[in-house]
Amino acid sequence: MKTPPLASLRLQPLRRRAMAKSIVIALDGPAASGKGTLAQLIADHYGFAYLDTGSLYRGVAYLLLREGEDPKDRLAAERAARDFSLDKIAGADIRSREVGAAASVVAAQPAVRDALLDFQRGFANRPPGEKKGAVLDGRDIGTVVCPHASVKFFVIASPEIRARRRFLELKDAKPGLKEADVLADLMERDARDAGRTDAPMLQAKDAELLDTTHLTIEAAFAAARRVIDGVLRRCED
Ligand code: DC
């Protein structure tokens, strides 16, 4: 399948970006747009560390639900976020619809976002395993967490395609699941993630828009690589 032409990056932001401590690649966009799969492929290809920042919000939500707490309870959510560490959710099923919906609720709370910010920035600036770069995906990586990222993508796809992808992912574990319900969940989550006041889901001004609606994952990955290779070449000059 053909890859779409992507606008070339402007030089001005590139100079500023080149000063980042490590090479940071930011991918933002709505749920099931393909950004997670792309982020993992990019990290493997370039030998960079990968952080799925949604797993932090999902982790906080999972722990709250497990303790019988209400994700809307601001004090409980802040406490869970301040005490959070990835080992607390090792092996836990954080991919369910319930956890996804609760994650979007806790993610709208500024105190929760603040509690998770340092960890994400630390990961980006000093990637684990002494890797020379980091790939982070989420909703606010290019705008808030890493505004000076070396490369930014905003990954989108039509709601119907996203619902189909998410349905195929979940259907074996959830017999009886309806694609229409998955679509409704996604729409509700998108509205909450884009409509919140603190760090809403937003395309950064200097982010490349990558629409994966009609792209195979290979074609989307090839398009992303063309942009990243161009930036890396210019950083080396
Ligand atoms: O990417 P995901 O579906 O796993 O994310 C779960 C929720 O976490 C999503 O509804 C919004 C929130 N999130 C966020 O607000 N900021 C991020 N950087 C990542 C995720």
PDB file of C-alpha atoms and ligand atoms in Angstrom:
ATOM      1  CA  MET A   1       0.000   0.000   0.000  1.00  0.00           C
ATOM      2  CA  LYS A   2       1.215   3.549  -0.784  1.00  0.00           C
ATOM      3  CA  THR A   3       2.532   5.695   2.035  1.00  0.00           C
ATOM      4  CA  PRO A   4       1.282   9.275   2.350  1.00  0.00           C
ATOM      5  CA  PRO A   5       3.568  12.246   1.715  1.00  0.00           C
ATOM      6  CA  LEU A   6       4.547  13.822   5.020  1.00  0.00           C
ATOM      7  CA  ALA A   7       5.428  17.480   5.329  1.00  0.00           C
ATOM      8  CA  SER A   8       9.133  18.053   5.945  1.00  0.00           C
ATOM      9  CA  LEU A   9      10.062  19.278   9.397  1.00  0.00           C
ATOM     10  CA  ARG A  10      10.855  22.958   9.815  1.00  0.00           C
ATOM     11  CA  LEU A  11      14.463  23.869  10.608  1.00  0.00           C
ATOM     12  CA  GLN A  12      13.788  26.270  13.456  1.00  0.00           C
ATOM     13  CA  PRO A  13      12.181  23.767  15.834  1.00  0.00           C
ATOM     14  CA  LEU A  14      14.824  21.242  14.812  1.00  0.00           C
ATOM     15  CA  ARG A  15      17.706  23.354  16.197  1.00  0.00           C
ATOM     16  CA  ARG A  16      15.920  23.725  19.500  1.00  0.00           C
ATOM     17  CA  ARG A  17      15.036  20.047  19.522  1.00  0.00           C
ATOM     18  CA  ALA A  18      18.614  18.974  18.865  1.00  0.00           C
ATOM     19  CA  MET A  19      19.535  20.239  22.347  1.00  0.00           C
ATOM     20  CA  ALA A  20      17.471  17.526  24.064  1.00  0.00           C
ATOM     21  CA  LYS A  21      19.580  15.233  26.285  1.00  0.00           C
ATOM     22  CA  SER A  22      18.495  12.128  24.411  1.00  0.00           C
ATOM     23  CA  ILE A  23      16.645  11.524  21.170  1.00  0.00           C
ATOM     24  CA  VAL A  24      12.974  11.629  22.088  1.00  0.00           C
ATOM     25  CA  ILE A  25      10.209  10.468  19.783  1.00  0.00           C
ATOM     26  CA  ALA A  26       6.689  11.447  20.832  1.00  0.00           C
ATOM     27  CA  LEU A  27       3.537   9.808  19.506  1.00  0.00           C
ATOM     28  CA  ASP A  28       0.163  11.178  20.562  1.00  0.00           C
ATOM     29  CA  GLY A  29      -3.330  10.457  19.380  1.00  0.00           C
ATOM     30  CA  PRO A  30      -6.631   8.832  20.260  1.00  0.00           C
ATOM     31  CA  ALA A  31      -7.128   5.269  21.488  1.00  0.00           C
ATOM     32  CA  ALA A  32      -6.554   2.474  18.945  1.00  0.00           C
ATOM     33  CA  SER A  33      -5.129   4.850  16.318  1.00  0.00           C
ATOM     34  CA  GLY A  34      -2.109   2.555  15.957  1.00  0.00           C
ATOM     35  CA  LYS A  35       0.301   4.733  17.935  1.00  0.00           C
ATOM     36  CA  GLY A  36       1.215   1.992  20.444  1.00  0.00           C
ATOM     37  CA  THR A  37       2.130  -0.565  17.777  1.00  0.00           C
ATOM     38  CA  LEU A  38       4.050   2.087  15.856  1.00  0.00           C
ATOM     39  CA  ALA A  39       5.863   3.262  18.979  1.00  0.00           C
ATOM     40  CA  GLN A  40       6.978  -0.290  19.774  1.00  0.00           C
ATOM     41  CA  LEU A  41       8.193  -0.867  16.187  1.00  0.00           C
ATOM     42  CA  ILE A  42      10.093   2.433  16.205  1.00  0.00           C
ATOM     43  CA  ALA A  43      11.715   1.658  19.565  1.00  0.00           C
ATOM     44  CA  ASP A  44      12.800  -1.827  18.396  1.00  0.00           C
ATOM     45  CA  HIS A  45      14.109  -0.543  15.059  1.00  0.00           C
ATOM     46  CA  TYR A  46      16.249   2.292  16.494  1.00  0.00           C
ATOM     47  CA  GLY A  47      17.194   0.476  19.727  1.00  0.00           C
ATOM     48  CA  PHE A  48      15.403   3.062  21.890  1.00  0.00           C
ATOM     49  CA  ALA A  49      13.551   2.559  25.173  1.00  0.00           C
ATOM     50  CA  TYR A  50       9.746   2.545  24.966  1.00  0.00           C
ATOM     51  CA  LEU A  51       7.200   3.900  27.437  1.00  0.00           C
ATOM     52  CA  ASP A  52       3.464   3.423  26.932  1.00  0.00           C
ATOM     53  CA  THR A  53       2.341   6.330  29.134  1.00  0.00           C
ATOM     54  CA  GLY A  54      -1.288   5.174  28.962  1.00  0.00           C
ATOM     55  CA  SER A  55      -0.221   2.187  31.072  1.00  0.00           C
ATOM     56  CA  LEU A  56       0.576   4.598  33.939  1.00  0.00           C
ATOM     57  CA  TYR A  57      -2.961   6.043  33.925  1.00  0.00           C
ATOM     58  CA  ARG A  58      -4.398   2.572  33.438  1.00  0.00           C
ATOM     59  CA  GLY A  59      -2.244   1.303  36.309  1.00  0.00           C
ATOM     60  CA  VAL A  60      -3.485   3.988  38.690  1.00  0.00           C
ATOM     61  CA  ALA A  61      -7.081   3.265  37.623  1.00  0.00           C
ATOM     62  CA  TYR A  62      -6.591  -0.486  38.035  1.00  0.00           C
ATOM     63  CA  LEU A  63      -5.254  -0.103  41.584  1.00  0.00           C
ATOM     64  CA  LEU A  64      -8.150   2.184  42.532  1.00  0.00           C
ATOM     65  CA  LEU A  65     -10.749  -0.241  41.150  1.00  0.00           C
ATOM     66  CA  ARG A  66      -9.033  -3.160  42.893  1.00  0.00           C
ATOM     67  CA  GLU A  67      -9.236  -1.319  46.215  1.00  0.00           C
ATOM     68  CA  GLY A  68     -12.931  -0.565  45.610  1.00  0.00           C
ATOM     69  CA  GLU A  69     -12.208   3.175  45.326  1.00  0.00           C
ATOM     70  CA  ASP A  70     -14.080   5.533  42.998  1.00  0.00           C
ATOM     71  CA  PRO A  71     -11.800   6.807  40.176  1.00  0.00           C
ATOM     72  CA  LYS A  72     -13.591  10.177  40.481  1.00  0.00           C
ATOM     73  CA  ASP A  73     -12.465  10.503  44.112  1.00  0.00           C
ATOM     74  CA  ARG A  74      -9.717  13.109  43.724  1.00  0.00           C
ATOM     75  CA  LEU A  75      -7.903  12.401  46.983  1.00  0.00           C
ATOM     76  CA  ALA A  76      -7.856   8.647  46.465  1.00  0.00           C
ATOM     77  CA  ALA A  77      -6.711   9.070  42.842  1.00  0.00           C
ATOM     78  CA  GLU A  78      -3.916  11.474  43.779  1.00  0.00           C
ATOM     79  CA  ARG A  79      -2.729   9.156  46.557  1.00  0.00           C
ATOM     80  CA  ALA A  80      -2.703   6.180  44.167  1.00  0.00           C
ATOM     81  CA  ALA A  81      -0.765   8.198  41.568  1.00  0.00           C
ATOM     82  CA  ARG A  82       1.836   9.432  44.098  1.00  0.00           C
ATOM     83  CA  ASP A  83       2.388   5.862  45.370  1.00  0.00           C
ATOM     84  CA  PHE A  84       2.382   4.344  41.894  1.00  0.00           C
ATOM     85  CA  SER A  85       5.169   2.198  40.495  1.00  0.00           C
ATOM     86  CA  LEU A  86       5.109  -0.137  37.508  1.00  0.00           C
ATOM     87  CA  ASP A  87       5.940  -3.204  39.601  1.00  0.00           C
ATOM     88  CA  LYS A  88       2.591  -2.777  41.409  1.00  0.00           C
ATOM     89  CA  ILE A  89       0.763  -3.722  38.209  1.00  0.00           C
ATOM     90  CA  ALA A  90       3.141  -6.435  36.945  1.00  0.00           C
ATOM     91  CA  GLY A  91       1.008  -9.151  35.318  1.00  0.00           C
ATOM     92  CA  ALA A  92      -2.276  -7.277  35.944  1.00  0.00           C
ATOM     93  CA  ASP A  93      -4.904  -7.029  33.201  1.00  0.00           C
ATOM     94  CA  ILE A  94      -4.921  -3.284  32.596  1.00  0.00           C
ATOM     95  CA  ARG A  95      -6.263  -3.546  29.012  1.00  0.00           C
ATOM     96  CA  SER A  96      -9.948  -4.122  29.860  1.00  0.00           C
ATOM     97  CA  ARG A  97     -12.723  -1.687  28.867  1.00  0.00           C
ATOM     98  CA  GLU A  98     -13.456  -0.947  32.535  1.00  0.00           C
ATOM     99  CA  VAL A  99      -9.848  -0.006  33.295  1.00  0.00           C
ATOM    100  CA  GLY A 100      -9.646   2.054  30.074  1.00  0.00           C
ATOM    101  CA  ALA A 101     -12.721   4.069  31.012  1.00  0.00           C
ATOM    102  CA  ALA A 102     -11.494   4.603  34.598  1.00  0.00           C
ATOM    103  CA  ALA A 103      -8.041   5.599  33.276  1.00  0.00           C
ATOM    104  CA  SER A 104      -9.605   8.375  31.249  1.00  0.00           C
ATOM    105  CA  VAL A 105     -11.405   9.607  34.393  1.00  0.00           C
ATOM    106  CA  VAL A 106      -8.274   9.680  36.571  1.00  0.00           C
ATOM    107  CA  ALA A 107      -6.274  11.229  33.698  1.00  0.00           C
ATOM    108  CA  ALA A 108      -8.551  14.292  33.761  1.00  0.00           C
ATOM    109  CA  GLN A 109      -7.376  15.135  37.303  1.00  0.00           C
ATOM    110  CA  PRO A 110      -4.454  17.612  37.393  1.00  0.00           C
ATOM    111  CA  ALA A 111      -2.982  16.163  40.623  1.00  0.00           C
ATOM    112  CA  VAL A 112      -2.775  12.715  39.029  1.00  0.00           C
ATOM    113  CA  ARG A 113      -1.074  14.099  35.912  1.00  0.00           C
ATOM    114  CA  ASP A 114       1.350  16.083  38.051  1.00  0.00           C
ATOM    115  CA  ALA A 115       2.268  12.983  40.078  1.00  0.00           C
ATOM    116  CA  LEU A 116       3.127  11.021  36.907  1.00  0.00           C
ATOM    117  CA  LEU A 117       4.991  13.805  35.094  1.00  0.00           C
ATOM    118  CA  ASP A 118       8.494  13.464  36.586  1.00  0.00           C
ATOM    119  CA  PHE A 119       8.651   9.751  35.882  1.00  0.00           C
ATOM    120  CA  GLN A 120       7.762  10.292  32.212  1.00  0.00           C
ATOM    121  CA  ARG A 121      10.271  13.144  31.788  1.00  0.00           C
ATOM    122  CA  GLY A 122      12.981  11.149  33.575  1.00  0.00           C
ATOM    123  CA  PHE A 123      12.366   8.220  31.233  1.00  0.00           C
ATOM    124  CA  ALA A 124      12.621  10.492  28.192  1.00  0.00           C
ATOM    125  CA  ASN A 125      15.746  12.346  29.301  1.00  0.00           C
ATOM    126  CA  ARG A 126      17.600   9.375  30.769  1.00  0.00           C
ATOM    127  CA  PRO A 127      16.231   6.291  29.014  1.00  0.00           C
ATOM    128  CA  PRO A 128      16.756   3.028  30.944  1.00  0.00           C
ATOM    129  CA  GLY A 129      19.435   0.590  29.791  1.00  0.00           C
ATOM    130  CA  GLU A 130      21.638   3.539  28.717  1.00  0.00           C
ATOM    131  CA  LYS A 131      19.754   3.670  25.412  1.00  0.00           C
ATOM    132  CA  LYS A 132      20.428   6.820  23.442  1.00  0.00           C
ATOM    133  CA  GLY A 133      16.782   7.501  22.762  1.00  0.00           C
ATOM    134  CA  ALA A 134      13.265   7.039  24.062  1.00  0.00           C
ATOM    135  CA  VAL A 135       9.886   6.612  22.414  1.00  0.00           C
ATOM    136  CA  LEU A 136       6.841   7.705  24.418  1.00  0.00           C
ATOM    137  CA  ASP A 137       3.235   7.409  23.348  1.00  0.00           C
ATOM    138  CA  GLY A 138       0.201   9.022  24.931  1.00  0.00           C
ATOM    139  CA  ARG A 139      -1.994  12.088  24.602  1.00  0.00           C
ATOM    140  CA  ASP A 140       0.183  15.006  25.767  1.00  0.00           C
ATOM    141  CA  ILE A 141       3.753  13.872  25.083  1.00  0.00           C
ATOM    142  CA  GLY A 142       4.472  16.409  22.327  1.00  0.00           C
ATOM    143  CA  THR A 143       2.618  19.241  24.056  1.00  0.00           C
ATOM    144  CA  VAL A 144       3.373  18.894  27.792  1.00  0.00           C
ATOM    145  CA  VAL A 145       5.630  15.980  28.777  1.00  0.00           C
ATOM    146  CA  CYS A 146       8.327  16.460  26.107  1.00  0.00           C
ATOM    147  CA  PRO A 147       7.659  19.721  24.243  1.00  0.00           C
ATOM    148  CA  HIS A 148      11.246  19.600  22.928  1.00  0.00           C
ATOM    149  CA  ALA A 149      10.996  16.048  21.556  1.00  0.00           C
ATOM    150  CA  SER A 150      13.225  15.420  18.521  1.00  0.00           C
ATOM    151  CA  VAL A 151      10.299  14.106  16.458  1.00  0.00           C
ATOM    152  CA  LYS A 152       6.569  14.301  17.120  1.00  0.00           C
ATOM    153  CA  PHE A 153       3.725  12.416  15.502  1.00  0.00           C
ATOM    154  CA  PHE A 154       0.002  12.825  15.982  1.00  0.00           C
ATOM    155  CA  VAL A 155      -1.504   9.508  14.924  1.00  0.00           C
ATOM    156  CA  ILE A 156      -5.174   9.357  13.938  1.00  0.00           C
ATOM    157  CA  ALA A 157      -7.638   6.971  12.265  1.00  0.00           C
ATOM    158  CA  SER A 158     -11.386   7.073  11.713  1.00  0.00           C
ATOM    159  CA  PRO A 159     -13.490   6.101  14.761  1.00  0.00           C
ATOM    160  CA  GLU A 160     -14.941   3.087  12.888  1.00  0.00           C
ATOM    161  CA  ILE A 161     -11.515   1.684  12.023  1.00  0.00           C
ATOM    162  CA  ARG A 162     -10.304   2.241  15.574  1.00  0.00           C
ATOM    163  CA  ALA A 163     -13.356   0.480  17.005  1.00  0.00           C
ATOM    164  CA  ARG A 164     -12.783  -2.464  14.646  1.00  0.00           C
ATOM    165  CA  ARG A 165      -9.127  -2.771  15.710  1.00  0.00           C
ATOM    166  CA  ARG A 166      -9.963  -2.580  19.423  1.00  0.00           C
ATOM    167  CA  PHE A 167     -12.871  -5.044  19.002  1.00  0.00           C
ATOM    168  CA  LEU A 168     -10.570  -7.593  17.322  1.00  0.00           C
ATOM    169  CA  GLU A 169      -8.081  -7.175  20.171  1.00  0.00           C
ATOM    170  CA  LEU A 170     -10.669  -7.739  22.921  1.00  0.00           C
ATOM    171  CA  LYS A 171     -13.229 -10.137  21.425  1.00  0.00           C
ATOM    172  CA  ASP A 172     -11.559 -13.467  22.378  1.00  0.00           C
ATOM    173  CA  ALA A 173     -11.295 -12.479  26.018  1.00  0.00           C
ATOM    174  CA  LYS A 174     -14.841 -11.034  26.020  1.00  0.00           C
ATOM    175  CA  PRO A 175     -17.331 -13.242  24.173  1.00  0.00           C
ATOM    176  CA  GLY A 176     -20.533 -11.295  23.515  1.00  0.00           C
ATOM    177  CA  LEU A 177     -18.699  -8.002  23.179  1.00  0.00           C
ATOM    178  CA  LYS A 178     -20.347  -5.741  20.579  1.00  0.00           C
ATOM    179  CA  GLU A 179     -18.356  -3.596  18.176  1.00  0.00           C
ATOM    180  CA  ALA A 180     -20.936  -0.814  18.573  1.00  0.00           C
ATOM    181  CA  ASP A 181     -20.239  -0.720  22.329  1.00  0.00           C
ATOM    182  CA  VAL A 182     -16.500  -0.515  21.698  1.00  0.00           C
ATOM    183  CA  LEU A 183     -17.133   2.414  19.350  1.00  0.00           C
ATOM    184  CA  ALA A 184     -19.292   4.154  21.968  1.00  0.00           C
ATOM    185  CA  ASP A 185     -16.548   3.647  24.606  1.00  0.00           C
ATOM    186  CA  LEU A 186     -13.915   5.120  22.296  1.00  0.00           C
ATOM    187  CA  MET A 187     -16.040   8.154  21.453  1.00  0.00           C
ATOM    188  CA  GLU A 188     -16.743   8.812  25.122  1.00  0.00           C
ATOM    189  CA  ARG A 189     -13.062   8.459  26.015  1.00  0.00           C
ATOM    190  CA  ASP A 190     -11.924  10.690  23.112  1.00  0.00           C
ATOM    191  CA  ALA A 191     -14.345  13.402  24.216  1.00  0.00           C
ATOM    192  CA  ARG A 192     -13.087  13.252  27.807  1.00  0.00           C
ATOM    193  CA  ASP A 193      -9.388  13.114  26.799  1.00  0.00           C
ATOM    194  CA  ALA A 194      -9.697  15.991  24.323  1.00  0.00           C
ATOM    195  CA  GLY A 195     -12.106  18.080  26.391  1.00  0.00           C
ATOM    196  CA  ARG A 196     -10.304  18.209  29.749  1.00  0.00           C
ATOM    197  CA  THR A 197      -8.654  21.460  30.792  1.00  0.00           C
ATOM    198  CA  ASP A 198      -5.331  20.019  31.923  1.00  0.00           C
ATOM    199  CA  ALA A 199      -3.096  18.614  29.148  1.00  0.00           C
ATOM    200  CA  PRO A 200      -5.878  17.671  26.723  1.00  0.00           C
ATOM    201  CA  MET A 201      -5.194  15.353  23.812  1.00  0.00           C
ATOM    202  CA  LEU A 202      -3.936  17.769  21.172  1.00  0.00           C
ATOM    203  CA  GLN A 203      -1.736  17.788  18.079  1.00  0.00           C
ATOM    204  CA  ALA A 204       1.416  19.797  18.859  1.00  0.00           C
ATOM    205  CA  LYS A 205       2.015  22.569  16.306  1.00  0.00           C
ATOM    206  CA  ASP A 206       5.245  20.905  15.161  1.00  0.00           C
ATOM    207  CA  ALA A 207       3.873  17.334  15.072  1.00  0.00           C
ATOM    208  CA  GLU A 208       3.518  15.330  11.863  1.00  0.00           C
ATOM    209  CA  LEU A 209      -0.056  14.165  11.308  1.00  0.00           C
ATOM    210  CA  LEU A 210      -0.137  10.464  10.443  1.00  0.00           C
ATOM    211  CA  ASP A 211      -3.547   9.138   9.404  1.00  0.00           C
ATOM    212  CA  THR A 212      -3.497   5.330   9.575  1.00  0.00           C
ATOM    213  CA  THR A 213      -7.122   4.808   8.470  1.00  0.00           C
ATOM    214  CA  HIS A 214      -6.134   3.323   5.114  1.00  0.00           C
ATOM    215  CA  LEU A 215      -2.602   2.259   5.960  1.00  0.00           C
ATOM    216  CA  THR A 216      -1.226  -1.133   6.890  1.00  0.00           C
ATOM    217  CA  ILE A 217       1.003  -1.008   9.936  1.00  0.00           C
ATOM    218  CA  GLU A 218       4.008  -1.616   7.634  1.00  0.00           C
ATOM    219  CA  ALA A 219       3.091   1.428   5.526  1.00  0.00           C
ATOM    220  CA  ALA A 220       2.572   3.610   8.606  1.00  0.00           C
ATOM    221  CA  PHE A 221       5.910   2.447  10.021  1.00  0.00           C
ATOM    222  CA  ALA A 222       7.682   3.201   6.717  1.00  0.00           C
ATOM    223  CA  ALA A 223       6.191   6.726   6.696  1.00  0.00           C
ATOM    224  CA  ALA A 224       7.307   7.313  10.297  1.00  0.00           C
ATOM    225  CA  ARG A 225      10.805   6.020   9.558  1.00  0.00           C
ATOM    226  CA  ARG A 226      11.201   8.444   6.656  1.00  0.00           C
ATOM    227  CA  VAL A 227      10.528  11.368   8.981  1.00  0.00           C
ATOM    228  CA  ILE A 228      12.734  10.061  11.803  1.00  0.00           C
ATOM    229  CA  ASP A 229      15.651   9.214   9.485  1.00  0.00           C
ATOM    230  CA  GLY A 230      15.508  12.732   8.044  1.00  0.00           C
ATOM    231  CA  VAL A 231      15.659  14.292  11.509  1.00  0.00           C
ATOM    232  CA  LEU A 232      18.460  11.985  12.710  1.00  0.00           C
ATOM    233  CA  ARG A 233      20.526  12.797   9.618  1.00  0.00           C
ATOM    234  CA  ARG A 234      20.123  16.529  10.232  1.00  0.00           C
ATOM    235  CA  CYS A 235      20.972  16.119  13.944  1.00  0.00           C
ATOM    236  CA  GLU A 236      24.251  14.407  12.960  1.00  0.00           C
ATOM    237  CA  ASP A 237      25.267  17.220  10.557  1.00  0.00           C
TER     238      ASP A 237
HETATM  239  O1   DC B   1      -3.469   5.021  25.523  1.00  0.00           O
HETATM  240  P1   DC B   1      -4.442   4.345  26.492  1.00  0.00           P
HETATM  241  O2   DC B   1      -5.762   4.034  25.865  1.00  0.00           O
HETATM  242  O3   DC B   1      -3.835   3.155  27.147  1.00  0.00           O
HETATM  243  O4   DC B   1      -4.696   5.452  27.646  1.00  0.00           O
HETATM  244  C1   DC B   1      -5.597   5.246  28.709  1.00  0.00           C
HETATM  245  C2   DC B   1      -6.110   6.587  29.174  1.00  0.00           C
HETATM  246  O5   DC B   1      -5.050   7.318  29.777  1.00  0.00           O
HETATM  247  C3   DC B   1      -6.661   7.478  28.061  1.00  0.00           C
HETATM  248  O6   DC B   1      -8.071   7.477  28.035  1.00  0.00           O
HETATM  249  C4   DC B   1      -6.168   8.863  28.391  1.00  0.00           C
HETATM  250  C5   DC B   1      -5.104   8.692  29.420  1.00  0.00           C
HETATM  251  N1   DC B   1      -3.779   9.156  28.973  1.00  0.00           N
HETATM  252  C6   DC B   1      -3.509  10.488  29.141  1.00  0.00           C
HETATM  253  O7   DC B   1      -4.368  11.251  29.561  1.00  0.00           O
HETATM  254  N2   DC B   1      -2.267  10.963  28.846  1.00  0.00           N
HETATM  255  C7   DC B   1      -1.328  10.151  28.354  1.00  0.00           C
HETATM  256  N3   DC B   1      -0.107  10.642  28.076  1.00  0.00           N
HETATM  257  C8   DC B   1      -1.614   8.780  28.149  1.00  0.00           C
HETATM  258  C9   DC B   1      -2.867   8.312  28.452  1.00  0.00           C
END
